[in-house]
Amino acid sequence: ELKVEQNPLFLSMQEGKNYTIYCNYSTTSDRLYWYRQDPGKSLESLFVLLSNGAVKQEGRLMASLDTKARLSTLHITAAVHDLSATYFCAARRGTSGSRLTFGEGTQLTVNP
Amino acid sequence: DTEVTQTPKHLVMGMTNKKSLKCEQHMGHRAMYWYKQKAKKPPELMFVYSYEKLSINESVPSRFSPECPNSSLLNLHLHALQPEDSALYLCASSPLIPTYEQYFGPGTRLTVT
């Protein structure tokens, strides 16, 4: 059974600092997703990572995937208050179909 | 159009009521999903439709009944719900190849009294 673990679950950081959120998954998966959720809102797709070594960047966020280590990272550069949200990673179960397993989420707070 | 829409935004219903949630997408996606999300928790998959056929039912109680009338619409019929069913219900759609990237609607906040 695929399990996805994120850490940290809570992250409080100052504006301007860098930090990384880690996402480990327990069994083979060929697709890794990152989503953002603001309080009371829906999930917004940030990144889709399809292959080993994939790296994607959007603004202050960069996501990477190491399928051999079963690890994805979401790196935050020079955080700003607008990045405060909950970030979920999700891995596709197996190598077919569209069923995802989500991590517990990382609640990020960026303080001025 | 890259949007998934859901109605209503909020719903309060009694335990004996029957209501329906609606979801619509016009992105040509052939997979549609229902999720339930409790506060501070990740979404939990309930149902998946592929090509308008139910392909996954995650052992959801029969008081939840999904329906996919066509490739753009997804309904969730609710009957005799319990207070613990109160949650945010999210609809999503995705292409089936190659990314399976799921696009989520804004959700329906359901309160069962």
mmCIF file of C-alpha atoms in Angstrom:
data_model
loop_
_atom_site.group_PDB
_atom_site.id
_atom_site.type_symbol
_atom_site.label_atom_id
_atom_site.label_comp_id
_atom_site.label_asym_id
_atom_site.label_seq_id
_atom_site.Cartn_x
_atom_site.Cartn_y
_atom_site.Cartn_z
ATOM 1 C CA GLU A 1 0.000 0.000 0.000
ATOM 2 C CA LEU A 2 1.335 3.400 -0.973
ATOM 3 C CA LYS A 3 1.990 5.754 1.925
ATOM 4 C CA VAL A 4 3.023 9.378 1.516
ATOM 5 C CA GLU A 5 4.727 11.250 4.315
ATOM 6 C CA GLN A 6 5.400 14.948 4.388
ATOM 7 C CA ASN A 7 7.607 16.840 6.732
ATOM 8 C CA PRO A 8 7.447 19.135 8.396
ATOM 9 C CA LEU A 9 3.709 19.236 9.016
ATOM 10 C CA PHE A 10 3.945 22.780 10.358
ATOM 11 C CA LEU A 11 6.416 25.371 9.198
ATOM 12 C CA SER A 12 6.697 28.922 10.430
ATOM 13 C CA MET A 13 9.258 30.989 8.631
ATOM 14 C CA GLN A 14 10.284 34.579 8.202
ATOM 15 C CA GLU A 15 9.969 36.504 5.015
ATOM 16 C CA GLY A 16 13.099 36.352 2.941
ATOM 17 C CA LYS A 17 14.214 32.950 4.224
ATOM 18 C CA ASN A 18 14.587 29.692 2.310
ATOM 19 C CA TYR A 19 13.177 26.343 3.298
ATOM 20 C CA THR A 20 12.369 22.888 1.916
ATOM 21 C CA ILE A 21 9.355 20.647 2.385
ATOM 22 C CA TYR A 22 9.996 16.927 1.976
ATOM 23 C CA CYS A 23 7.666 14.290 0.570
ATOM 24 C CA ASN A 24 8.558 10.609 0.881
ATOM 25 C CA TYR A 25 6.497 7.840 -0.632
ATOM 26 C CA SER A 26 6.711 4.171 0.223
ATOM 27 C CA THR A 27 6.275 2.256 -3.041
ATOM 28 C CA THR A 28 6.816 2.769 -6.739
ATOM 29 C CA SER A 29 4.974 5.702 -8.224
ATOM 30 C CA ASP A 30 5.588 7.383 -11.524
ATOM 31 C CA ARG A 31 3.798 10.660 -10.938
ATOM 32 C CA LEU A 32 4.151 13.129 -8.116
ATOM 33 C CA TYR A 33 1.960 16.190 -7.646
ATOM 34 C CA TRP A 34 2.139 19.289 -5.502
ATOM 35 C CA TYR A 35 -0.969 21.242 -4.562
ATOM 36 C CA ARG A 36 -1.583 24.411 -2.623
ATOM 37 C CA GLN A 37 -4.660 25.027 -0.485
ATOM 38 C CA ASP A 38 -5.607 28.339 1.090
ATOM 39 C CA PRO A 39 -7.870 28.256 4.174
ATOM 40 C CA GLY A 40 -11.454 27.477 3.226
ATOM 41 C CA LYS A 41 -10.534 27.138 -0.441
ATOM 42 C CA SER A 42 -9.962 24.358 -2.914
ATOM 43 C CA LEU A 43 -6.728 22.789 -4.097
ATOM 44 C CA GLU A 44 -4.635 24.515 -6.723
ATOM 45 C CA SER A 45 -2.269 22.422 -8.816
ATOM 46 C CA LEU A 46 1.312 23.652 -8.581
ATOM 47 C CA PHE A 47 3.517 21.015 -10.179
ATOM 48 C CA VAL A 48 3.338 17.647 -11.900
ATOM 49 C CA LEU A 49 6.578 15.659 -11.830
ATOM 50 C CA LEU A 50 6.710 12.776 -14.259
ATOM 51 C CA SER A 51 10.219 11.392 -14.269
ATOM 52 C CA ASN A 52 13.311 10.866 -12.198
ATOM 53 C CA GLY A 53 15.325 14.044 -11.903
ATOM 54 C CA ALA A 54 12.415 16.237 -12.960
ATOM 55 C CA VAL A 55 12.681 19.793 -11.699
ATOM 56 C CA LYS A 56 10.027 22.458 -12.127
ATOM 57 C CA GLN A 57 10.023 26.052 -10.982
ATOM 58 C CA GLU A 58 7.343 28.684 -10.685
ATOM 59 C CA GLY A 59 8.227 31.949 -9.028
ATOM 60 C CA ARG A 60 9.657 31.289 -5.559
ATOM 61 C CA LEU A 61 8.732 27.590 -5.606
ATOM 62 C CA MET A 62 10.800 24.783 -7.077
ATOM 63 C CA ALA A 63 9.847 21.113 -7.010
ATOM 64 C CA SER A 64 12.038 18.118 -7.747
ATOM 65 C CA LEU A 65 11.637 14.366 -7.918
ATOM 66 C CA ASP A 66 14.049 11.527 -7.138
ATOM 67 C CA THR A 67 12.234 8.292 -7.941
ATOM 68 C CA LYS A 68 15.099 6.118 -6.740
ATOM 69 C CA ALA A 69 14.980 7.694 -3.293
ATOM 70 C CA ARG A 70 11.158 7.956 -3.510
ATOM 71 C CA LEU A 71 11.516 11.593 -2.516
ATOM 72 C CA SER A 72 10.155 14.856 -3.784
ATOM 73 C CA THR A 73 11.053 18.266 -2.432
ATOM 74 C CA LEU A 74 9.357 21.640 -2.606
ATOM 75 C CA HIS A 75 11.887 24.399 -2.113
ATOM 76 C CA ILE A 76 10.808 27.872 -1.136
ATOM 77 C CA THR A 77 13.158 30.722 -1.970
ATOM 78 C CA ALA A 78 12.971 34.104 -0.233
ATOM 79 C CA ALA A 79 9.548 33.443 1.235
ATOM 80 C CA VAL A 80 6.844 36.094 1.150
ATOM 81 C CA HIS A 81 3.633 36.301 3.160
ATOM 82 C CA ASP A 82 1.522 35.372 0.111
ATOM 83 C CA LEU A 83 3.009 31.875 0.189
ATOM 84 C CA SER A 84 1.260 31.133 3.485
ATOM 85 C CA ALA A 85 -0.986 28.117 2.774
ATOM 86 C CA THR A 86 -1.128 24.354 3.186
ATOM 87 C CA TYR A 87 0.927 22.400 0.674
ATOM 88 C CA PHE A 88 0.057 18.811 -0.198
ATOM 89 C CA CYS A 89 2.089 16.341 -2.153
ATOM 90 C CA ALA A 90 0.343 13.387 -3.759
ATOM 91 C CA ALA A 91 1.671 10.298 -5.504
ATOM 92 C CA ARG A 92 -0.140 8.199 -8.054
ATOM 93 C CA ARG A 93 -0.840 4.695 -6.828
ATOM 94 C CA GLY A 94 1.022 2.228 -9.045
ATOM 95 C CA THR A 95 1.806 3.023 -12.649
ATOM 96 C CA SER A 96 -1.669 3.139 -14.124
ATOM 97 C CA GLY A 97 -4.973 4.755 -13.352
ATOM 98 C CA SER A 98 -5.594 8.048 -11.675
ATOM 99 C CA ARG A 99 -5.908 7.265 -7.978
ATOM 100 C CA LEU A 100 -3.769 9.524 -5.789
ATOM 101 C CA THR A 101 -2.505 9.143 -2.257
ATOM 102 C CA PHE A 102 -2.038 12.474 -0.495
ATOM 103 C CA GLY A 103 0.388 13.396 2.224
ATOM 104 C CA GLU A 104 -0.941 14.986 5.395
ATOM 105 C CA GLY A 105 -0.033 18.457 4.194
ATOM 106 C CA THR A 106 2.435 21.076 5.386
ATOM 107 C CA GLN A 107 0.890 24.167 6.919
ATOM 108 C CA LEU A 108 3.210 27.019 6.015
ATOM 109 C CA THR A 109 3.065 30.388 7.736
ATOM 110 C CA VAL A 110 5.336 33.161 6.527
ATOM 111 C CA ASN A 111 5.761 35.925 9.060
ATOM 112 C CA PRO A 112 6.750 39.494 8.197
ATOM 113 C CA ASP B 1 -12.053 26.986 -20.137
ATOM 114 C CA THR B 2 -9.816 25.549 -17.436
ATOM 115 C CA GLU B 3 -12.321 25.599 -14.649
ATOM 116 C CA VAL B 4 -14.243 23.048 -12.655
ATOM 117 C CA THR B 5 -17.434 24.475 -11.210
ATOM 118 C CA GLN B 6 -19.457 23.151 -8.301
ATOM 119 C CA THR B 7 -22.877 24.016 -6.942
ATOM 120 C CA PRO B 8 -23.996 24.839 -4.382
ATOM 121 C CA LYS B 9 -21.143 26.489 -2.502
ATOM 122 C CA HIS B 10 -22.766 25.817 0.843
ATOM 123 C CA LEU B 11 -25.415 23.305 1.836
ATOM 124 C CA VAL B 12 -27.120 22.679 5.155
ATOM 125 C CA MET B 13 -29.305 19.613 5.321
ATOM 126 C CA GLY B 14 -31.078 17.551 7.891
ATOM 127 C CA MET B 15 -30.477 13.860 8.350
ATOM 128 C CA THR B 16 -33.704 12.959 6.569
ATOM 129 C CA ASN B 17 -33.216 15.231 3.568
ATOM 130 C CA LYS B 18 -32.251 14.316 0.033
ATOM 131 C CA LYS B 19 -29.973 16.707 -1.809
ATOM 132 C CA SER B 20 -27.538 16.673 -4.710
ATOM 133 C CA LEU B 21 -24.164 18.224 -5.381
ATOM 134 C CA LYS B 22 -23.271 19.157 -8.945
ATOM 135 C CA CYS B 23 -19.965 19.443 -10.743
ATOM 136 C CA GLU B 24 -19.208 20.543 -14.290
ATOM 137 C CA GLN B 25 -16.080 20.809 -16.431
ATOM 138 C CA HIS B 26 -15.545 21.758 -20.066
ATOM 139 C CA MET B 27 -11.891 20.796 -20.452
ATOM 140 C CA GLY B 28 -12.644 17.563 -22.268
ATOM 141 C CA HIS B 29 -11.355 15.512 -19.353
ATOM 142 C CA ARG B 30 -12.579 11.926 -19.324
ATOM 143 C CA ALA B 31 -11.977 11.279 -15.628
ATOM 144 C CA MET B 32 -13.939 12.908 -12.823
ATOM 145 C CA TYR B 33 -13.621 12.505 -9.083
ATOM 146 C CA TRP B 34 -15.402 13.119 -5.810
ATOM 147 C CA TYR B 35 -13.356 13.787 -2.688
ATOM 148 C CA LYS B 36 -14.318 14.468 0.909
ATOM 149 C CA GLN B 37 -12.114 16.733 2.973
ATOM 150 C CA LYS B 38 -12.311 17.286 6.701
ATOM 151 C CA ALA B 39 -10.677 20.305 8.309
ATOM 152 C CA LYS B 40 -6.886 20.145 8.535
ATOM 153 C CA LYS B 41 -6.818 16.829 6.638
ATOM 154 C CA PRO B 42 -5.949 15.813 3.075
ATOM 155 C CA PRO B 43 -8.727 15.030 0.609
ATOM 156 C CA GLU B 44 -10.072 11.488 0.745
ATOM 157 C CA LEU B 45 -11.038 9.898 -2.540
ATOM 158 C CA MET B 46 -14.647 8.721 -2.735
ATOM 159 C CA PHE B 47 -15.407 7.900 -6.366
ATOM 160 C CA VAL B 48 -13.749 7.958 -9.771
ATOM 161 C CA TYR B 49 -15.509 7.985 -13.129
ATOM 162 C CA SER B 50 -13.593 7.138 -16.284
ATOM 163 C CA TYR B 51 -15.338 7.592 -19.612
ATOM 164 C CA GLU B 52 -18.600 8.176 -17.725
ATOM 165 C CA LYS B 53 -18.383 4.805 -15.988
ATOM 166 C CA LEU B 54 -17.775 4.295 -12.297
ATOM 167 C CA SER B 55 -14.287 2.837 -12.024
ATOM 168 C CA ILE B 56 -13.477 3.320 -8.337
ATOM 169 C CA ASN B 57 -15.676 3.318 -5.257
ATOM 170 C CA GLU B 58 -13.558 3.660 -2.133
ATOM 171 C CA SER B 59 -16.025 1.712 0.015
ATOM 172 C CA VAL B 60 -18.222 4.757 0.422
ATOM 173 C CA PRO B 61 -21.515 4.277 2.340
ATOM 174 C CA SER B 62 -24.569 3.909 0.131
ATOM 175 C CA ARG B 63 -26.051 7.145 1.471
ATOM 176 C CA PHE B 64 -23.708 8.741 -1.085
ATOM 177 C CA SER B 65 -24.706 7.945 -4.665
ATOM 178 C CA PRO B 66 -22.667 9.273 -7.596
ATOM 179 C CA GLU B 67 -23.941 9.805 -11.095
ATOM 180 C CA CYS B 68 -22.216 10.857 -14.311
ATOM 181 C CA PRO B 69 -24.896 11.877 -16.842
ATOM 182 C CA ASN B 70 -22.347 12.844 -19.497
ATOM 183 C CA SER B 71 -18.659 13.582 -19.934
ATOM 184 C CA SER B 72 -18.989 17.107 -18.515
ATOM 185 C CA LEU B 73 -21.241 16.547 -15.526
ATOM 186 C CA LEU B 74 -20.882 14.739 -12.234
ATOM 187 C CA ASN B 75 -23.470 14.575 -9.480
ATOM 188 C CA LEU B 76 -23.365 13.323 -5.936
ATOM 189 C CA HIS B 77 -26.749 12.409 -4.490
ATOM 190 C CA LEU B 78 -27.037 12.576 -0.726
ATOM 191 C CA HIS B 79 -29.616 10.814 1.403
ATOM 192 C CA ALA B 80 -29.945 10.147 5.113
ATOM 193 C CA LEU B 81 -26.580 11.620 5.952
ATOM 194 C CA GLN B 82 -25.034 11.697 9.397
ATOM 195 C CA PRO B 83 -23.493 14.703 11.181
ATOM 196 C CA GLU B 84 -20.035 13.173 10.683
ATOM 197 C CA ASP B 85 -20.558 13.550 6.933
ATOM 198 C CA SER B 86 -20.219 17.302 7.328
ATOM 199 C CA ALA B 87 -17.155 18.276 5.296
ATOM 200 C CA LEU B 88 -15.916 20.033 2.180
ATOM 201 C CA TYR B 89 -16.815 17.988 -0.886
ATOM 202 C CA LEU B 90 -14.475 18.511 -3.774
ATOM 203 C CA CYS B 91 -14.951 17.557 -7.383
ATOM 204 C CA ALA B 92 -11.968 17.180 -9.698
ATOM 205 C CA SER B 93 -11.353 16.257 -13.305
ATOM 206 C CA SER B 94 -8.284 15.093 -15.163
ATOM 207 C CA PRO B 95 -7.107 13.945 -18.532
ATOM 208 C CA LEU B 96 -6.355 10.237 -18.619
ATOM 209 C CA ILE B 97 -3.042 10.700 -20.391
ATOM 210 C CA PRO B 98 -0.289 11.579 -19.896
ATOM 211 C CA THR B 99 -0.205 13.580 -16.675
ATOM 212 C CA TYR B 100 -3.495 12.625 -14.987
ATOM 213 C CA GLU B 101 -3.210 16.052 -13.397
ATOM 214 C CA GLN B 102 -6.343 16.695 -11.361
ATOM 215 C CA TYR B 103 -8.033 20.077 -11.442
ATOM 216 C CA PHE B 104 -10.218 20.770 -8.458
ATOM 217 C CA GLY B 105 -13.437 22.707 -8.199
ATOM 218 C CA PRO B 106 -14.090 25.203 -5.397
ATOM 219 C CA GLY B 107 -15.974 22.670 -3.324
ATOM 220 C CA THR B 108 -19.295 22.453 -1.542
ATOM 221 C CA ARG B 109 -19.246 23.044 2.198
ATOM 222 C CA LEU B 110 -21.794 20.581 3.582
ATOM 223 C CA THR B 111 -23.250 20.750 7.070
ATOM 224 C CA VAL B 112 -25.520 17.953 8.259
ATOM 225 C CA THR B 113 -27.716 18.893 11.216
#
